[in-house]
Short mmCIF file of C-alpha atoms and ligand atoms in Angstrom, two decimals:
data_model
loop_
_atom_site.label_atom_id
_atom_site.label_comp_id
_atom_site.label_asym_id
_atom_site.label_seq_id
_atom_site.Cartn_x
_atom_site.Cartn_y
_atom_site.Cartn_z
CA GLY A 186 -17.00 9.23 17.90
CA VAL A 187 -13.29 9.79 17.46
CA ASP A 188 -11.56 10.59 14.19
CA LEU A 189 -9.36 7.50 14.26
CA LEU A 190 -9.39 4.23 16.17
CA THR A 191 -6.49 1.82 16.03
CA PHE A 192 -5.53 -1.22 18.10
CA GLY A 193 -2.59 -3.54 18.42
CA GLU A 194 0.36 -4.50 20.57
CA SER A 195 2.59 -1.79 21.93
CA MET A 196 5.80 -2.82 23.58
CA VAL A 197 8.68 -1.24 25.38
CA SER A 198 11.71 -0.90 23.18
CA LEU A 199 15.16 -0.71 24.73
CA ARG A 200 17.39 1.14 22.29
CA SER A 201 21.14 0.90 22.22
CA ALA A 202 23.28 3.54 20.57
CA GLY A 203 25.90 1.03 19.43
CA PRO A 204 26.12 -2.75 19.03
CA LEU A 205 24.16 -4.57 21.73
CA SER A 206 27.03 -7.03 22.08
CA ALA A 207 29.16 -4.15 23.37
CA GLY A 208 26.68 -3.41 26.16
CA GLY A 209 26.23 0.12 27.42
CA SER A 210 23.14 2.16 28.17
CA LEU A 211 19.69 1.39 26.89
CA ALA A 212 16.98 4.01 26.47
CA MET A 213 13.35 3.07 27.04
CA HIS A 214 10.74 3.99 24.44
CA VAL A 215 7.23 2.97 23.39
CA ALA A 216 7.19 0.85 20.22
CA GLY A 217 4.27 -0.38 18.17
CA ALA A 218 3.16 0.31 14.63
CA GLU A 219 -0.40 1.21 15.59
CA SER A 220 0.59 3.45 18.48
CA ASN A 221 3.10 5.16 16.16
CA VAL A 222 0.25 6.00 13.80
CA ALA A 223 -1.92 7.07 16.74
CA VAL A 224 0.74 9.52 17.93
CA GLY A 225 1.28 10.90 14.42
CA VAL A 226 -2.42 11.51 13.83
CA ALA A 227 -2.98 12.93 17.34
CA ARG A 228 -0.09 15.40 16.97
CA LEU A 229 -1.75 16.68 13.80
CA GLY A 230 -4.76 17.67 15.88
CA HIS A 231 -7.23 14.81 15.35
CA SER A 232 -8.97 12.81 18.08
CA VAL A 233 -7.53 9.31 18.40
CA SER A 234 -8.29 6.15 20.38
CA TRP A 235 -5.87 3.26 20.85
CA ALA A 236 -6.94 -0.14 22.21
CA GLY A 237 -4.60 -2.84 23.46
CA VAL A 238 -3.57 -5.10 26.31
CA ILE A 239 -0.66 -4.55 28.69
CA GLY A 240 0.79 -6.52 31.56
CA ALA A 241 0.48 -5.53 35.23
CA ASP A 242 4.02 -4.16 35.19
CA PRO A 243 5.72 -0.74 35.26
CA HIS A 244 6.68 -0.85 31.60
CA GLY A 245 3.03 -1.38 30.72
CA GLU A 246 2.18 1.63 32.87
CA TYR A 247 4.85 3.58 31.02
CA ILE A 248 3.19 2.82 27.66
CA LEU A 249 -0.17 4.09 28.96
CA ARG A 250 1.38 7.27 30.33
CA GLN A 251 3.21 8.00 27.11
CA LEU A 252 0.13 7.50 24.94
CA ARG A 253 -2.06 9.56 27.28
CA SER A 254 0.47 12.36 27.32
CA GLU A 255 0.06 12.54 23.54
CA GLY A 256 -3.67 13.14 24.02
CA ILE A 257 -4.61 9.65 22.88
CA HIS A 258 -7.73 8.11 24.39
CA VAL A 259 -6.48 4.76 25.71
CA ARG A 260 -8.90 1.81 25.90
CA HIS A 261 -6.80 -0.90 27.51
CA ARG A 262 -7.10 -4.11 29.45
CA VAL A 263 -4.48 -5.17 31.99
CA ASP A 264 -3.59 -8.87 31.89
CA ALA A 265 -2.78 -9.90 35.46
CA VAL A 266 -0.57 -12.84 34.47
CA ARG A 267 1.28 -12.03 31.26
CA SER A 268 4.02 -9.45 30.79
CA THR A 269 4.13 -6.43 28.51
CA GLY A 270 6.21 -7.27 25.44
CA VAL A 271 9.78 -6.05 25.23
CA MET A 272 12.17 -5.55 22.33
CA PHE A 273 15.76 -4.52 21.95
CA LEU A 274 16.45 -2.13 19.08
CA GLU A 275 20.05 -1.97 17.94
CA GLN A 276 20.84 0.82 15.53
CA ARG A 277 23.75 -0.97 13.92
CA THR A 278 24.37 1.69 11.21
CA ALA A 279 22.52 4.86 10.20
CA ASP A 280 20.49 2.81 7.73
CA LEU A 281 20.24 -0.53 9.51
CA THR A 282 18.37 -1.15 12.73
CA ARG A 283 17.93 -4.66 14.12
CA ALA A 284 15.08 -5.72 16.41
CA PHE A 285 15.20 -8.58 18.93
CA TYR A 286 11.79 -9.50 20.31
CA TYR A 287 10.74 -10.79 23.72
CA ARG A 288 7.04 -10.76 22.93
CA THR A 289 5.95 -14.38 22.51
CA GLY A 290 3.02 -15.01 24.87
CA SER A 291 2.93 -11.33 25.89
CA ALA A 292 -0.11 -9.58 27.32
CA GLY A 293 -0.47 -7.59 24.11
CA SER A 294 -0.71 -10.71 21.98
CA THR A 295 -3.92 -11.77 23.81
CA LEU A 296 -5.90 -8.88 22.32
CA SER A 297 -9.34 -10.25 21.56
CA ARG A 298 -12.63 -9.36 19.99
CA ASP A 299 -13.98 -8.12 23.34
CA ASP A 300 -11.06 -5.71 23.64
CA VAL A 301 -11.98 -3.94 20.41
CA ASP A 302 -15.75 -4.21 20.56
CA LEU A 303 -16.44 -1.27 22.89
CA ALA A 304 -14.06 0.95 20.99
CA LEU A 305 -15.85 0.12 17.76
CA ASN A 306 -19.22 0.91 19.35
CA ALA A 307 -18.06 4.51 19.67
CA GLY A 308 -18.18 4.82 15.87
CA PRO A 309 -14.79 6.12 14.70
CA ARG A 310 -14.45 7.85 11.31
CA ILE A 311 -11.42 5.71 10.43
CA LEU A 312 -10.36 2.29 11.72
CA HIS A 313 -6.64 1.68 11.15
CA LEU A 314 -5.37 -1.91 11.23
CA THR A 315 -1.99 -3.45 10.60
CA GLY A 316 -1.13 -6.98 9.53
CA ILE A 317 1.05 -7.29 12.63
CA THR A 318 -2.05 -7.80 14.80
CA ALA A 319 -3.13 -10.72 12.64
CA ALA A 320 0.24 -12.37 13.28
CA LEU A 321 0.17 -12.18 17.09
CA SER A 322 -2.18 -15.02 18.10
CA ALA A 323 -5.41 -16.74 17.11
CA GLU A 324 -7.42 -14.33 19.30
CA ALA A 325 -5.72 -11.27 17.87
CA ARG A 326 -6.27 -12.59 14.34
CA ALA A 327 -9.98 -13.05 15.16
CA ALA A 328 -10.18 -9.52 16.59
CA PHE A 329 -8.53 -8.16 13.44
CA GLY A 330 -10.95 -9.98 11.11
CA TYR A 331 -13.97 -9.08 13.19
CA ALA A 332 -13.06 -5.39 13.35
CA ALA A 333 -12.32 -5.17 9.62
CA GLU A 334 -15.59 -6.82 8.70
CA ARG A 335 -17.73 -4.94 11.20
CA ALA A 336 -16.25 -1.52 10.41
CA ALA A 337 -16.66 -2.06 6.69
CA ALA A 338 -20.29 -3.11 7.20
CA GLU A 339 -20.96 -0.04 9.36
CA GLY A 340 -19.49 2.38 6.85
CA VAL A 341 -16.36 3.18 8.88
CA LEU A 342 -13.42 3.92 6.58
CA VAL A 343 -10.99 1.02 6.99
CA SER A 344 -7.26 1.55 6.54
CA LEU A 345 -5.04 -1.53 6.44
CA ASP A 346 -1.25 -1.45 6.44
CA VAL A 347 0.19 -4.86 5.49
CA ASN A 348 3.25 -4.30 7.69
CA TYR A 349 4.79 -7.76 7.17
CA ARG A 350 7.02 -8.93 10.03
CA SER A 351 9.20 -11.90 9.11
CA ARG A 352 9.91 -12.61 12.81
CA LEU A 353 6.22 -13.30 13.43
CA TRP A 354 5.12 -15.37 10.43
CA THR A 355 6.13 -16.54 6.98
CA ARG A 356 5.08 -14.80 3.79
CA ASP A 357 2.79 -17.71 2.95
CA GLU A 358 1.09 -17.55 6.36
CA ALA A 359 0.65 -13.81 6.05
CA ARG A 360 -0.77 -14.09 2.53
CA ALA A 361 -3.29 -16.76 3.56
CA VAL A 362 -4.71 -14.46 6.26
CA LEU A 363 -4.32 -11.01 4.74
CA ALA A 364 -5.27 -11.55 1.09
CA PRO A 365 -8.89 -12.53 1.83
CA LEU A 366 -9.29 -9.67 4.35
CA ALA A 367 -7.89 -6.99 2.04
CA ARG A 368 -11.30 -6.50 0.44
CA HIS A 369 -12.57 -4.87 3.66
CA ALA A 370 -10.03 -2.08 3.32
CA ASP A 371 -10.94 1.24 1.72
CA ILE A 372 -7.30 2.28 1.92
CA LEU A 373 -4.77 -0.53 1.52
CA ILE A 374 -1.20 0.44 2.35
CA ALA A 375 1.84 -1.69 1.51
CA SER A 376 5.55 -1.35 0.94
CA ASP A 377 6.52 -2.21 -2.61
CA ASP A 378 7.83 -5.60 -1.44
CA GLU A 379 4.62 -6.43 0.47
CA LEU A 380 2.03 -6.07 -2.26
CA ASP A 381 2.12 -9.74 -3.23
CA LEU A 382 0.87 -10.60 0.29
CA VAL A 383 -2.56 -9.20 -0.54
CA ALA A 384 -2.75 -10.43 -4.14
CA ALA A 385 -5.89 -12.48 -4.69
CA ALA A 386 -4.24 -14.65 -7.31
CA GLY A 387 -1.84 -16.05 -4.74
CA PRO A 388 1.87 -16.72 -4.86
CA GLY A 389 3.48 -17.43 -8.17
CA ALA A 390 0.80 -15.62 -10.16
CA HIS A 391 2.93 -12.50 -10.48
CA PRO A 392 6.62 -12.15 -11.24
CA PHE A 393 7.62 -10.82 -7.85
CA GLY A 394 11.23 -10.59 -6.96
CA GLY A 395 12.49 -8.58 -3.97
CA ALA A 396 10.85 -5.32 -5.01
CA THR A 397 7.72 -5.53 -7.09
CA SER A 398 8.07 -4.76 -10.77
CA ASP A 399 5.95 -1.94 -12.10
CA ASP A 400 3.73 -4.30 -14.12
CA ALA A 401 3.18 -6.68 -11.22
CA GLU A 402 2.36 -3.73 -8.97
CA ALA A 403 -0.27 -2.42 -11.40
CA THR A 404 -1.76 -5.90 -11.79
CA VAL A 405 -2.17 -6.46 -8.06
CA ALA A 406 -3.40 -2.90 -7.50
CA HIS A 407 -6.14 -3.32 -10.09
CA GLU A 408 -7.14 -6.66 -8.65
CA LEU A 409 -7.56 -4.92 -5.27
CA LEU A 410 -9.54 -2.06 -6.82
CA ASP A 411 -11.81 -4.65 -8.44
CA ARG A 412 -12.36 -6.26 -5.04
CA GLY A 413 -13.61 -2.97 -3.57
CA VAL A 414 -10.48 -1.24 -2.28
CA SER A 415 -10.59 2.50 -3.15
CA GLU A 416 -6.94 3.45 -2.75
CA VAL A 417 -3.92 1.16 -3.06
CA VAL A 418 -1.02 3.03 -1.51
CA VAL A 419 2.52 1.79 -2.22
CA LYS A 420 5.45 3.03 -0.11
CA ARG A 421 8.84 3.14 -1.83
CA GLY A 422 11.17 4.34 0.92
CA ALA A 423 13.53 7.06 -0.34
CA HIS A 424 11.78 6.84 -3.72
CA GLY A 425 8.54 8.23 -2.29
CA ALA A 426 5.13 6.67 -2.67
CA GLY A 427 2.35 6.04 -5.16
CA VAL A 428 -1.43 5.52 -5.12
CA HIS A 429 -3.59 3.54 -7.52
CA THR A 430 -7.29 4.52 -7.67
CA ALA A 431 -10.14 3.89 -10.08
CA THR A 432 -9.42 7.27 -11.66
CA GLY A 433 -5.69 6.83 -12.12
CA ARG A 434 -2.30 6.70 -10.60
CA PHE A 435 -0.55 9.31 -8.48
CA GLU A 436 3.08 9.52 -7.33
CA THR A 437 5.07 11.64 -4.94
CA ALA A 438 8.81 11.92 -4.51
CA ALA A 439 10.26 11.62 -1.03
CA VAL A 440 11.13 14.88 0.70
CA ALA A 441 14.90 15.33 0.56
CA VAL A 442 16.25 15.06 4.12
CA THR A 443 19.21 13.52 5.90
CA SER A 444 18.13 10.11 7.07
CA ILE A 445 19.39 9.20 10.54
CA ASP A 446 16.82 6.63 11.77
CA THR A 447 14.45 4.96 9.31
CA VAL A 448 12.34 3.08 11.87
CA GLY A 449 8.79 4.39 11.91
CA ALA A 450 8.87 6.01 8.46
CA GLY A 451 6.03 3.88 7.16
CA ASP A 452 3.85 4.54 10.20
CA ALA A 453 4.55 8.28 10.01
CA PHE A 454 3.66 8.27 6.32
CA THR A 455 0.39 6.49 7.13
CA ALA A 456 -0.41 9.01 9.87
CA GLY A 457 0.10 11.88 7.42
CA TYR A 458 -1.93 10.18 4.72
CA LEU A 459 -4.87 9.50 7.08
CA SER A 460 -4.70 13.00 8.57
CA ALA A 461 -5.19 14.44 5.08
CA VAL A 462 -8.09 12.02 4.55
CA LEU A 463 -9.69 13.38 7.76
CA ASP A 464 -9.14 16.94 6.49
CA GLY A 465 -10.93 16.12 3.22
CA GLY A 466 -7.74 16.40 1.15
CA ASP A 467 -7.54 14.79 -2.30
CA VAL A 468 -5.13 11.98 -3.16
CA PRO A 469 -2.19 14.29 -4.04
CA ALA A 470 -2.69 16.13 -0.73
CA ARG A 471 -2.77 12.80 1.12
CA LEU A 472 0.46 11.71 -0.53
CA GLU A 473 2.15 15.00 0.17
CA ARG A 474 1.36 14.94 3.88
CA GLY A 475 2.43 11.30 4.05
CA ALA A 476 5.77 12.12 2.46
CA VAL A 477 6.36 15.05 4.82
CA MET A 478 5.57 12.90 7.86
CA GLY A 479 7.81 10.08 6.56
CA ALA A 480 10.62 12.60 6.13
CA PHE A 481 10.20 13.79 9.74
CA ALA A 482 10.44 10.18 10.93
CA VAL A 483 13.66 9.37 9.06
CA SER A 484 15.44 12.64 9.85
CA THR A 485 14.77 12.56 13.61
CA ALA A 486 15.71 10.06 16.32
CA GLY A 487 13.13 7.56 17.59
CA ASP A 488 10.19 5.77 15.99
CA TRP A 489 7.70 8.61 16.66
CA GLU A 490 9.28 11.10 19.04
CA GLY A 491 10.28 13.50 16.26
CA LEU A 492 6.89 13.70 14.57
CA PRO A 493 5.57 17.22 14.04
CA GLY A 494 2.58 19.13 15.35
CA ARG A 495 0.36 20.64 12.70
CA ASP A 496 2.08 24.02 12.91
CA GLU A 497 5.42 22.31 12.23
CA LEU A 498 4.46 20.52 9.01
CA ASP A 499 5.71 23.46 6.93
CA MET A 500 9.24 23.05 8.28
CA LEU A 501 9.84 20.26 5.77
CA ALA A 502 7.04 20.95 3.28
CA ALA A 503 8.95 24.02 2.12
CA THR A 504 11.87 21.86 0.97
CA GLN A 505 9.71 19.34 -0.85
CA SER A 506 10.45 18.48 -4.43
CA GLY A 507 6.76 18.18 -5.28
CA ALA A 508 4.48 15.51 -6.67
CA THR A 509 5.32 14.08 -10.07
P1 ATP B 140 9.38 1.05 7.94
O1 ATP B 140 8.83 -0.34 8.05
O2 ATP B 140 10.84 1.16 8.21
O3 ATP B 140 8.61 2.07 8.72
P2 ATP B 140 8.13 1.24 5.32
O4 ATP B 140 8.63 0.31 4.27
O5 ATP B 140 6.83 0.96 5.94
O6 ATP B 140 9.26 1.46 6.41
P3 ATP B 140 9.06 3.41 3.72
O7 ATP B 140 8.60 3.21 2.34
O8 ATP B 140 10.46 3.08 4.06
O9 ATP B 140 8.04 2.70 4.72
O10 ATP B 140 8.83 4.92 4.13
C1 ATP B 140 7.56 5.54 4.11
C2 ATP B 140 7.68 6.91 3.52
O11 ATP B 140 8.60 7.69 4.27
C3 ATP B 140 8.19 6.91 2.08
O12 ATP B 140 7.11 6.74 1.16
C4 ATP B 140 8.83 8.29 1.99
O13 ATP B 140 7.86 9.27 1.68
C5 ATP B 140 9.36 8.51 3.41
N1 ATP B 140 10.78 8.12 3.46
C6 ATP B 140 11.30 6.89 3.68
N2 ATP B 140 12.65 6.91 3.60
C7 ATP B 140 12.99 8.19 3.33
C8 ATP B 140 14.23 8.89 3.12
N3 ATP B 140 15.41 8.25 3.20
N4 ATP B 140 14.19 10.20 2.85
C9 ATP B 140 13.02 10.88 2.79
N5 ATP B 140 11.82 10.29 2.97
C10 ATP B 140 11.79 8.97 3.23
#
């Protein structure tokens, strides 16, 4: 089997250098949280499969070519009727990028249980899921739940990144689906403002504001550990990341870099974290590689284009401030 299997919707993103309202040239790229992770893990030398659905159109073909050129084993279905999803990405300022989706009813959103079944039969070491898939459609939500449950039952290590997308569903909708499924995850990954979406106690039980308070974070993390999750990973943007485990709590600072494009930082971090898992690294080593990969993502253009090969990891590791 492969080292890592992931599935989800990849789209074509059309990026503008300035405000979209001013027009100008658009550059075509592949976008998708799961394919971002797939590229990151593949560039670090692991074997990776990606499953998904594309339309019978040239931009769908472009997605397949890009993923294959990264050495990713693509297990796709072509939907003859629906189109590949499209998004505009407007980098409005260095720190603020806006997305405009044209993905409702897309080919990718029809991903179903059958689309992931064969890939699961191959017995990956890690299955990586994101909450985005559960937001796409009823079929995709069923595929997500089926894969999480089956992989967990078969002893495949399940990684789940909450990845809340407010354009696709409300926080309450996301919580209703994701909180019960979180128990299937060995590694649960969330941004600090997403942790309440997998809290068993439900909304209102914890004093969440925008960013989670330290106490609320620890409460939810321990609830998740009690429900069978092994590692609760919390991403804190420029403040680094932390992990709660049964044996304690670990933190890493972010690697100091000049941030020019923050899109994809979380996916890059996840790729680094899972790569270190595959290498047998301990939690501090996982955090460190995650932070280095996140730093590559924010200090280079594109969602995944600037991610390093294994021999390039040291370029930024040398400047790291170290785990705390
Ligand atoms: P996104 O959805 O934009 O990908 P996210 O919320 O999933 O973001 P972040 O917490 O923003 O993920 O970033 C993931 C990791 O990337 C952080 O834990 C950190 O290690 C690194 N990172 C993020 N922002 C910066 C930054 N400005 N400088 C250095 N490293 C950063």
